[in-house]
Every structure is written in structure tokens, then in C-alpha cells.
PDB file of C-alpha atoms in Angstrom:
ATOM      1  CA  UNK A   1       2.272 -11.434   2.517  1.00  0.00           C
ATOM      2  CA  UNK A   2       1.816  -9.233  -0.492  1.00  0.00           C
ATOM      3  CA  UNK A   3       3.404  -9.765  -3.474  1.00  0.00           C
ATOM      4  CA  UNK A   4       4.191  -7.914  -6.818  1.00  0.00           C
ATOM      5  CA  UNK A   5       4.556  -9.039  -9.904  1.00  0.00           C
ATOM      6  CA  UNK A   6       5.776  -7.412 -13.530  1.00  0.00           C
ATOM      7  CA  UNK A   7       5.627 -10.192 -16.171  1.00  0.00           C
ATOM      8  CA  UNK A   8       6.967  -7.934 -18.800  1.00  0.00           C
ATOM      9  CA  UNK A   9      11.078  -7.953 -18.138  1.00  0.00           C
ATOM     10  CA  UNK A  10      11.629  -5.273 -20.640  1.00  0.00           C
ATOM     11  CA  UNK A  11       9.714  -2.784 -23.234  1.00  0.00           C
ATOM     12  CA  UNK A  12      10.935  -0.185 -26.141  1.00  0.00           C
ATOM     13  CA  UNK A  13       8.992   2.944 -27.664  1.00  0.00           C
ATOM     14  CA  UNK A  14      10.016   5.162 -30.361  1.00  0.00           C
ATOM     15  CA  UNK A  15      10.495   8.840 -29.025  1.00  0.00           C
ATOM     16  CA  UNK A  16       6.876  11.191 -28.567  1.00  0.00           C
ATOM     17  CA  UNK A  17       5.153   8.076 -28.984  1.00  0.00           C
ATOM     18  CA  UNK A  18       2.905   6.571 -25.667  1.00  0.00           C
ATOM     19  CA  UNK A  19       4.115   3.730 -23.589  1.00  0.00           C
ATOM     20  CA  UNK A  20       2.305   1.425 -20.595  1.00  0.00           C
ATOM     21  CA  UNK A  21       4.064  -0.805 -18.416  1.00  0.00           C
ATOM     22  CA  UNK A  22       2.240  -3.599 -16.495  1.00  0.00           C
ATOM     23  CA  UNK A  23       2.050  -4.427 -12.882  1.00  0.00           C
ATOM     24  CA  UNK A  24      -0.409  -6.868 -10.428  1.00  0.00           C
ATOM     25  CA  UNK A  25      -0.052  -7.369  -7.334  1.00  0.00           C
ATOM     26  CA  UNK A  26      -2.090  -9.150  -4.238  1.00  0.00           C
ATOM     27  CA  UNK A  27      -2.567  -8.062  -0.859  1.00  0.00           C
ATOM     28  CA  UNK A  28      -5.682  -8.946   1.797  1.00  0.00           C
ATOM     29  CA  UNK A  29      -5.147  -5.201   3.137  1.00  0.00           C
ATOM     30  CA  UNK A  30      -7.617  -2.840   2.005  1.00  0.00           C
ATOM     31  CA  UNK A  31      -5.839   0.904   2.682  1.00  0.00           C
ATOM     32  CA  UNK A  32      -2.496   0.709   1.465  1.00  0.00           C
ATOM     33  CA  UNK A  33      -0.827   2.569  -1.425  1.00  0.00           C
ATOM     34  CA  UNK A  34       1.062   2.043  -4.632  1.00  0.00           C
ATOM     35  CA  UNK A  35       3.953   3.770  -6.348  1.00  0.00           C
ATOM     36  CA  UNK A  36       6.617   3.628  -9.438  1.00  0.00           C
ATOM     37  CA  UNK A  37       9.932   4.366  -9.185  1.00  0.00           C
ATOM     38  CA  UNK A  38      12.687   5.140 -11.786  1.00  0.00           C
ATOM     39  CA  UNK A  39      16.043   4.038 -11.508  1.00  0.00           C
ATOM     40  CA  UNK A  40      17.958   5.528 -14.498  1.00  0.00           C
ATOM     41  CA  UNK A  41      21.718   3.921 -15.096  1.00  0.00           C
ATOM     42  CA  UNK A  42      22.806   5.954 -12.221  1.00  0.00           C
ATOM     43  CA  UNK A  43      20.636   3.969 -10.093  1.00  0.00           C
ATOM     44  CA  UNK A  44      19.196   6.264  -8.458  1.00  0.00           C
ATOM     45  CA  UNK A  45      15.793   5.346  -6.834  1.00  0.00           C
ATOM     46  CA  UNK A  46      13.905   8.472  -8.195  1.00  0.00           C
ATOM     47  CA  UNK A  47      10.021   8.519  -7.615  1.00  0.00           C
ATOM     48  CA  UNK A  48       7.453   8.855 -10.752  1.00  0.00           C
ATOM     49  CA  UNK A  49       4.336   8.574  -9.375  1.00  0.00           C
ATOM     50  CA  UNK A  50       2.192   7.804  -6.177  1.00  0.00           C
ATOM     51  CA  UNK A  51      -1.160   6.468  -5.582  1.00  0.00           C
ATOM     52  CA  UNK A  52      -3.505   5.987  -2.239  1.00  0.00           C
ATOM     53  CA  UNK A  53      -5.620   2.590  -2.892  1.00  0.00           C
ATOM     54  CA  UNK A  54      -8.924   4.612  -1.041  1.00  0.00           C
ATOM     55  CA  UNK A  55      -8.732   6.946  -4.070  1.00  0.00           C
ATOM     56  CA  UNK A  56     -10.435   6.267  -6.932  1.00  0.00           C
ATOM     57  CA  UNK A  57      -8.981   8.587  -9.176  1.00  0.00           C
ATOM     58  CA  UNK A  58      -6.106   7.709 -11.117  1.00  0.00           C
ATOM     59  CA  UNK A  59      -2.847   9.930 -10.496  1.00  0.00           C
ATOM     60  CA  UNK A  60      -1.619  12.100 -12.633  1.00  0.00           C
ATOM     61  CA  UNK A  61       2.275  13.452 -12.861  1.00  0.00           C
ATOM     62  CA  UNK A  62       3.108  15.579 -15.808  1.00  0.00           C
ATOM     63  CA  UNK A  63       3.716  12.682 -18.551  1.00  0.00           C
ATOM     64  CA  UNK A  64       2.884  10.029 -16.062  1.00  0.00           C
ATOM     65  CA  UNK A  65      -0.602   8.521 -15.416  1.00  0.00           C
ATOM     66  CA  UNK A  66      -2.197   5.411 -13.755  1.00  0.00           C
ATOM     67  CA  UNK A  67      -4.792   3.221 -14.416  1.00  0.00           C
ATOM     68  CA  UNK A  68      -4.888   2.122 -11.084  1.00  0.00           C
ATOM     69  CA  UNK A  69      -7.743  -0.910 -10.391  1.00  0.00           C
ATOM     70  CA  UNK A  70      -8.751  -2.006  -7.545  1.00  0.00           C
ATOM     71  CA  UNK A  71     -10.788  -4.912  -7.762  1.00  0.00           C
ATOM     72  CA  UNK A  72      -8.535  -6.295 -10.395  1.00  0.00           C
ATOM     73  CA  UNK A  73      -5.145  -5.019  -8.416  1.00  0.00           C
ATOM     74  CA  UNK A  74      -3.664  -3.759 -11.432  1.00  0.00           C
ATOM     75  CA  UNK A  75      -1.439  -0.574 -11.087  1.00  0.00           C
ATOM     76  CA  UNK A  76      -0.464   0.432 -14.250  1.00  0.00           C
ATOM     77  CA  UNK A  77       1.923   3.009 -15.685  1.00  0.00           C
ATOM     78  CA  UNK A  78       1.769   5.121 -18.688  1.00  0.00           C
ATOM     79  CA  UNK A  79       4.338   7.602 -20.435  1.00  0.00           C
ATOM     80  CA  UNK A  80       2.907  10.048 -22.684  1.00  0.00           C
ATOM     81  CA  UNK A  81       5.272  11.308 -24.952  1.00  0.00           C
ATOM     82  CA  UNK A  82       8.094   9.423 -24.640  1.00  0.00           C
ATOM     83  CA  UNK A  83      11.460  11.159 -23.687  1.00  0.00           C
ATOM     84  CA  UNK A  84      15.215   9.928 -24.108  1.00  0.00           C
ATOM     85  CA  UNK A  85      15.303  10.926 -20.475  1.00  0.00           C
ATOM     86  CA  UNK A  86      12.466   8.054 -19.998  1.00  0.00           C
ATOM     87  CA  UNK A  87      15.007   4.871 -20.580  1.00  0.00           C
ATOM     88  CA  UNK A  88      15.666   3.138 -17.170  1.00  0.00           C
ATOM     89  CA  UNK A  89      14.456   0.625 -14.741  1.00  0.00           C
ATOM     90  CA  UNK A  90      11.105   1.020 -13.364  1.00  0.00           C
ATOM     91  CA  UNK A  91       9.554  -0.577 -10.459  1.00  0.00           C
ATOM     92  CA  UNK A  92       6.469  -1.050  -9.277  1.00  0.00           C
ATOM     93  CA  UNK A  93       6.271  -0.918  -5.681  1.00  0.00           C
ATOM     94  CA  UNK A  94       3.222  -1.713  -2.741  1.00  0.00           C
ATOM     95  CA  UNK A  95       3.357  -0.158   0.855  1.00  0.00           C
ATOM     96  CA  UNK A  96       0.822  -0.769   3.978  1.00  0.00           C
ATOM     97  CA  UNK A  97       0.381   2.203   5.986  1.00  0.00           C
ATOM     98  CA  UNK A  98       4.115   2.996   7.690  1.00  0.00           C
ATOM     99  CA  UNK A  99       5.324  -0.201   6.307  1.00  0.00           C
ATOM    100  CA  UNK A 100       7.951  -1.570   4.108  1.00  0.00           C
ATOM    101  CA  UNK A 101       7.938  -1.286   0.568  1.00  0.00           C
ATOM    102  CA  UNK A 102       7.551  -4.582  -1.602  1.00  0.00           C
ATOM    103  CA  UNK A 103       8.894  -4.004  -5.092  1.00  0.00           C
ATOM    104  CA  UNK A 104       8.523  -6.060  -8.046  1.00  0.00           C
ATOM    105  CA  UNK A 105      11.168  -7.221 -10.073  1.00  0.00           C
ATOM    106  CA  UNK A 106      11.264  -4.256 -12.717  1.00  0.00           C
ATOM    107  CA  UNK A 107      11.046  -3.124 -16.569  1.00  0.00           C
ATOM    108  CA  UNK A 108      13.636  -2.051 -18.524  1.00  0.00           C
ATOM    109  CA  UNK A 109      12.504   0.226 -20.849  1.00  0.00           C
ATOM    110  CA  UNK A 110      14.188   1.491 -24.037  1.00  0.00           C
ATOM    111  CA  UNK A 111      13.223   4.962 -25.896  1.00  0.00           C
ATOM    112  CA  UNK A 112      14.097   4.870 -29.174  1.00  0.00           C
ATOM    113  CA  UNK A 113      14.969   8.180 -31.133  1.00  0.00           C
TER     114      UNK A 113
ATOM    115  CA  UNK T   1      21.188  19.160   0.404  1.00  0.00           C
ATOM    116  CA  UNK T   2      17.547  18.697   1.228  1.00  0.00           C
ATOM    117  CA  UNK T   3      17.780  14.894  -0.010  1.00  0.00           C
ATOM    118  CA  UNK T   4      18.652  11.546   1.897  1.00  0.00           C
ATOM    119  CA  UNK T   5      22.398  11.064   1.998  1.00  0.00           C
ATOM    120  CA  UNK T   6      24.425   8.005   2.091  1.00  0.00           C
ATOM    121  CA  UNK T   7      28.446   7.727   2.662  1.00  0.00           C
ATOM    122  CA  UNK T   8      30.194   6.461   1.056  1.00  0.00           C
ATOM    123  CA  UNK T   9      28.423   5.564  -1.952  1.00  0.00           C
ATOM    124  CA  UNK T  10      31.226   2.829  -3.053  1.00  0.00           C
ATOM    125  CA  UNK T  11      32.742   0.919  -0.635  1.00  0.00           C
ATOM    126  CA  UNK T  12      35.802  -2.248  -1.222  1.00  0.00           C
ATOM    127  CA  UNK T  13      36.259  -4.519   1.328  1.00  0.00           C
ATOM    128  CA  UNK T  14      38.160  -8.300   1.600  1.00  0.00           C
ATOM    129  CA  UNK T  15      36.202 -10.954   2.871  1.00  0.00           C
ATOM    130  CA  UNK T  16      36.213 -11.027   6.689  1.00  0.00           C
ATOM    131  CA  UNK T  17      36.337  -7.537   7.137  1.00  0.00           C
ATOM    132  CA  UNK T  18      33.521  -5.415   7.928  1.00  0.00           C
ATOM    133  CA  UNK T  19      31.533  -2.805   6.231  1.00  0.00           C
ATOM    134  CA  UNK T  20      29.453   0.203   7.614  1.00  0.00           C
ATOM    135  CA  UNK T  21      26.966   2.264   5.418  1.00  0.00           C
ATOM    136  CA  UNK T  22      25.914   5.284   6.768  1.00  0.00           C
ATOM    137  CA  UNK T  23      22.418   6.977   5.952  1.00  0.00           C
ATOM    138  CA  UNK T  24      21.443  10.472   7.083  1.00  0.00           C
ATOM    139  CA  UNK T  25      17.580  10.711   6.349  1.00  0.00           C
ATOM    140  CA  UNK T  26      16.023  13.970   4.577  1.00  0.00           C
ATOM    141  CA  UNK T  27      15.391  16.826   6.829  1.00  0.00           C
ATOM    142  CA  UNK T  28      12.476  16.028   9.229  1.00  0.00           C
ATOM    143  CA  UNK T  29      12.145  12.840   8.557  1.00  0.00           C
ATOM    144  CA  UNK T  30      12.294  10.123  11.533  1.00  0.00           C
ATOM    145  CA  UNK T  31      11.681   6.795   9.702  1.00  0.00           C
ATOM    146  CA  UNK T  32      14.624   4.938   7.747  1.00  0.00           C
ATOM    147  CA  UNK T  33      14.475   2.120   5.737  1.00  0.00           C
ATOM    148  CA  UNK T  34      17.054  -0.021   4.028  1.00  0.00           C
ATOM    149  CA  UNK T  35      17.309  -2.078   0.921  1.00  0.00           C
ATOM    150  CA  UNK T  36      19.623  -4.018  -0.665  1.00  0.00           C
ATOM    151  CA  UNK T  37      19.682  -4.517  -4.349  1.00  0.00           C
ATOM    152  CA  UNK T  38      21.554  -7.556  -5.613  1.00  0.00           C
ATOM    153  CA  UNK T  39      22.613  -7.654  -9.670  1.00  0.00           C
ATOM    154  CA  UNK T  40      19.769  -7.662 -12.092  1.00  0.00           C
ATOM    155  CA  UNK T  41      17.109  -7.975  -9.371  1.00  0.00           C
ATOM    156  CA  UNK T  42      14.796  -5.437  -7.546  1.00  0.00           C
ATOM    157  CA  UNK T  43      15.353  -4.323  -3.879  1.00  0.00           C
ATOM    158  CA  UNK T  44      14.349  -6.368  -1.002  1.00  0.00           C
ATOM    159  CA  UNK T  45      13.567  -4.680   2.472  1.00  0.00           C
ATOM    160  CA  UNK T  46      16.059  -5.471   4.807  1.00  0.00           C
ATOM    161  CA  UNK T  47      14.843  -3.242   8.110  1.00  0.00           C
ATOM    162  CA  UNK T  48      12.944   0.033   9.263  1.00  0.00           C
ATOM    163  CA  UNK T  49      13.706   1.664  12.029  1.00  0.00           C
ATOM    164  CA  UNK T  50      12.191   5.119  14.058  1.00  0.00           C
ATOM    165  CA  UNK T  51      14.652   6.868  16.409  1.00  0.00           C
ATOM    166  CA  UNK T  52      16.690   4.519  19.107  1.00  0.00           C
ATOM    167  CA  UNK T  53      14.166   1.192  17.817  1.00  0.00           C
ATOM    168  CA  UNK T  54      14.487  -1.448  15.150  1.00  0.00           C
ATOM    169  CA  UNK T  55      10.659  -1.520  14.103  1.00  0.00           C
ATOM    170  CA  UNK T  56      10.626  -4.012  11.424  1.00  0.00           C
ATOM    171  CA  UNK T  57      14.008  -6.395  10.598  1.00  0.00           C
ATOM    172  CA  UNK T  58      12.332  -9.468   9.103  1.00  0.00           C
ATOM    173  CA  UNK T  59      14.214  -8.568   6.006  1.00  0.00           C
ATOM    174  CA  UNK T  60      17.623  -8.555   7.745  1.00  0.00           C
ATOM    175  CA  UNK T  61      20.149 -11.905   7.317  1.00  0.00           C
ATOM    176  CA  UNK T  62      19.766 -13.690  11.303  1.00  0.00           C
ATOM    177  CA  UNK T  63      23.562 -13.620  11.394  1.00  0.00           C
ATOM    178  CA  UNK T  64      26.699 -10.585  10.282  1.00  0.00           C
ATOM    179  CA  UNK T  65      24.122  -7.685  10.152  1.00  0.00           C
ATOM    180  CA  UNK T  66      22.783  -4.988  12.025  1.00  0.00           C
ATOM    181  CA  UNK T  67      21.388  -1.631  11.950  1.00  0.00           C
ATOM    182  CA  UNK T  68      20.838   1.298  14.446  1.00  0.00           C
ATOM    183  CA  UNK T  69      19.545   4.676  13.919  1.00  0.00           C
ATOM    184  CA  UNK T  70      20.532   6.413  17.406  1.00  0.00           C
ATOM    185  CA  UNK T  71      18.887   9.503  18.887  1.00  0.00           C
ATOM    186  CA  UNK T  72      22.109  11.907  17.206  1.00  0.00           C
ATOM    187  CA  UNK T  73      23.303  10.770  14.164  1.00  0.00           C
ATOM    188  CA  UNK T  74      23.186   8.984  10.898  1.00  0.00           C
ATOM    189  CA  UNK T  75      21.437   5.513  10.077  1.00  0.00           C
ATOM    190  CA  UNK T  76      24.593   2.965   9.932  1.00  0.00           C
ATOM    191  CA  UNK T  77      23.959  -0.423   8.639  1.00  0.00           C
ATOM    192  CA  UNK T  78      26.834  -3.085   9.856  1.00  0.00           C
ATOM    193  CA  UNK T  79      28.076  -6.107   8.277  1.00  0.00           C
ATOM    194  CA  UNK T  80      30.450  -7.963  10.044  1.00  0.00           C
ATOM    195  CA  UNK T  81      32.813 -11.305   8.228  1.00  0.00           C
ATOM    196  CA  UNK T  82      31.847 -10.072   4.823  1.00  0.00           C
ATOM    197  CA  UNK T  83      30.967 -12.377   2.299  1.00  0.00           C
ATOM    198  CA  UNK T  84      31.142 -11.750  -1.794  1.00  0.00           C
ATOM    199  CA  UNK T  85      27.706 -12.441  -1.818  1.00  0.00           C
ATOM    200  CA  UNK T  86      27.526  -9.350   0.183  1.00  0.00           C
ATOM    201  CA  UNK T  87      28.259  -7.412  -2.874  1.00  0.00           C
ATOM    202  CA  UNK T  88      25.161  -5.313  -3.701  1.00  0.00           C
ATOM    203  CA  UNK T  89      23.517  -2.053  -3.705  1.00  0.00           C
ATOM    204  CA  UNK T  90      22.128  -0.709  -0.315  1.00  0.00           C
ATOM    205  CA  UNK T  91      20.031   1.872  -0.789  1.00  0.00           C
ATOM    206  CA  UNK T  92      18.408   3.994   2.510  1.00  0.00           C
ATOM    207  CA  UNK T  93      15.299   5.815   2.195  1.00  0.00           C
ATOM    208  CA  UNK T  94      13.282   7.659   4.671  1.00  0.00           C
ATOM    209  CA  UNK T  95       9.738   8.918   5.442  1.00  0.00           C
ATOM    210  CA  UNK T  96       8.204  11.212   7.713  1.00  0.00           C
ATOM    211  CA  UNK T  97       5.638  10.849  10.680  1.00  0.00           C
ATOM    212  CA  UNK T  98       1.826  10.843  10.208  1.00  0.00           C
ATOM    213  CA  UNK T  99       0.068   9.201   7.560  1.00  0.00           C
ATOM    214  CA  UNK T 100      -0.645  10.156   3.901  1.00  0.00           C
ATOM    215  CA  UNK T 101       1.662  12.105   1.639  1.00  0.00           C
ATOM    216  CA  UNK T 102       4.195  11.838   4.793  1.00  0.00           C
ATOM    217  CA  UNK T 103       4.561   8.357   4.300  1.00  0.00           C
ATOM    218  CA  UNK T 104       6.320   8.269   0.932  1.00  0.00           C
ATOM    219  CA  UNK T 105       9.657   6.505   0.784  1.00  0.00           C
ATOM    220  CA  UNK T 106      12.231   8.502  -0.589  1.00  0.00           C
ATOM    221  CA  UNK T 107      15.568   7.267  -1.409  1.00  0.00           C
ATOM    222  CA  UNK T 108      19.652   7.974  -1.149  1.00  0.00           C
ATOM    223  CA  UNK T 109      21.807   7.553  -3.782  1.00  0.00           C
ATOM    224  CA  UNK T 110      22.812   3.990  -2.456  1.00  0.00           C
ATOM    225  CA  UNK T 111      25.798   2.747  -1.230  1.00  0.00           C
ATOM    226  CA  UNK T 112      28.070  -0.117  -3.867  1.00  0.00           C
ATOM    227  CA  UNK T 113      29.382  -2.994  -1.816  1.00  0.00           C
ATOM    228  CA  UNK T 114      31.628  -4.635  -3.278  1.00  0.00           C
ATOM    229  CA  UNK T 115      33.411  -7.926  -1.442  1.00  0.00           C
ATOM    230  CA  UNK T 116      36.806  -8.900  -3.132  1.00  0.00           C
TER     231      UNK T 116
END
């Protein structure tokens, strides 16, 4: 079974400034692929940013960015220039090909102006 | 609306009754997933299903709940006898065939149980 952990239950960053939130996870599958997702307080599931585990280079989205490691399984995310907009829940997520996604338990992070 | 729909997105019932969420996926896509999303936690699969087959429920309670996606229609996941700790968010997402960029989940706005 694959699991996914984020140890950090919550984060803050002052407004423009850079921000990365932490996530491992373990899995015996070798193609599979890893995402974030924002939920804002409307709780919407909105996705950030997708990445294929056969690729080695890191995704890119605008603000967002990976520094997605294989051998390690770390997935992590980082927000350049922080925005107000940017406060919410994220999760990090882990899907097998035409599978289920397995989320972890989520961030909260706070932008502050 | 191009997106993945859900109705109604907040839903009262008394225990005993039941509940049905309805999920109508984004336009050409054929694979539907549900979540549920209990207070202050993340969201835990319930089941995935294709058109007219259940492809994956090991997520779903044994007992109360079910889910088809028929060949017309929406995605409706039943509860029967609800129980407060039924309250939650469901949230539906769905996916398209093939492999790749077709495979990414995306998701409604979520349905609000909640069991008085």
C-alpha cells in the first residue's frame, strides 16, 4: 500500500517572499505520478501542479515548482512569490496509473501581508 | 460548465434517512471517483468506477453505501440509515481514458453532508 506523509501540519510566509512545503511518501511501484492540490476555504479541490515519476525534470506551473526525488521519494512544493490568494490547504497526493488517489493529511498555509 | 458538477452541494438529513449525491463528470470523461473528507482530515478514496462497473470500492464502508455510474446519467453515491458520523465532505472527481495527462483527477465542488 502506498502511503503519504506531510509532517509539517501548518506553515506561514510573509507576502512576495518564497515558501516550500514538505511531502514523502513510499510506494514499491515504479511508474506512477504525483500531484498538489489546493483547497482554499471554499474547499474546493483545485489542482497546482502535476508530476509523472518517469520524468526527471521537475514541473514547473507559473509560481509553482517541484523538487521532485525519486530515490529519496520526496515531492516537494514551492511558491515563489507568495500571494494572499496562496493561503489554503494543500495536499500532497500519489496515483498508480488509472488508480485512486492517496492524499496526505495536508498543510495549512498562512500568507502574511 | 466545462467542470465536474455535483448536486446538491449541501445536503441535511435525520438519522435513518437516506442521502444521494449526484456527480456528473467533466465533458468526455468516463472515470469517476469519490472521496469523502471528514473534519480536519484529508480525503480518503471511497470507490472508482468506469461506465455500468464498480472498478475499485475497497474504500467504500461494507454496509449503508453504494455507488453506480449507469450508461445515461450522473454518478450517484447512496447512503442508506444515515449516521452523524456520516457528516462529511464528498467530493467526485473524474478522469479521462488513456494514460498520461488523461489521467489527472479533477474534482467537483463537493457535496456537505450533514446528519442531524
Amino acid at each position: 500500500a502506498q502511503t503519504v506523509t506531510q509532517s509539517q501540519p501548518e506553515m506561514s510566509v510573509q507576502e512576495a517572499e518564497t515558501v516550500t512545503l514538505s511531502c514523502t511518501y513510499d510506494t514499491s511501484e515504479s511508474d506512477y505520478y504525483l500531484f498538489w492540490y489546493k483547497q482554499p476555504p471554499s474547499r474546493q479541490m483545485i489542482l497546482v501542479i502535476r508530476q509523472e515519476a518517469y520524468k526527471q525534470q521537475n514541473a514547473t506551473e507559473n509560481r509553482f515548482s517541484v523538487n521532485f526525488q525519486k530515490a529519496a521519494k520526496s515531492f516537494s512544493l514551492k511558491i515563489s512569490d507568495s500571494q494572499l490568494g496562496d493561503a489554503a490547504m494543500y495536499f500532497c497526493a500519489f496515483m498508480r496509473a488509472n488508480s485512486k488517489l492517496t492524499f496526505g493529511k495536508g498543510i495549512t498555509l498562512s500568507v502574511r501581508p | 460548465n466545462a467542470g465536474v458538477m455535483q448536486n446538491p452541494r449541501h445536503l441535511v438529513r435525520r438519522r435513518g434517512q437516506e442521502a444521494r449525491l449526484r456527480c456528473s463528470p467533466m465533458k468526455g470523461h468516463s472515470h469517476v471517483y469519490w472521496y469523502r473528507q471528514l473534519p480536519e482530515e484529508g480525503l480518503k478514496f471511497m470507490v472508482y468506477l468506469q461506465k455500468e462497473n464498480i472498478i475499485d470500492e475497497s474504500g467504500m464502508p461494507k454496509e449503508r453505501f453504494s455507488a453506480e455510474f449507469p450508461k445515461e446519467g450522473p454518478s450517484i453515491l447512496r447512503i442508506q440509515q444515515v449516521v452523524r458520523g456520516d457528516s462529511a465532505a464528498y467530493f467526485c472527481a473524474s478522469s479521462g481514458r488513456g494514460t498520461g495527462v488523461q489521467e489527472t483527477q479533477y474534482f467537483g465542488p463537493g457535496t456537505r453532508l450533514l446528519v442531524l
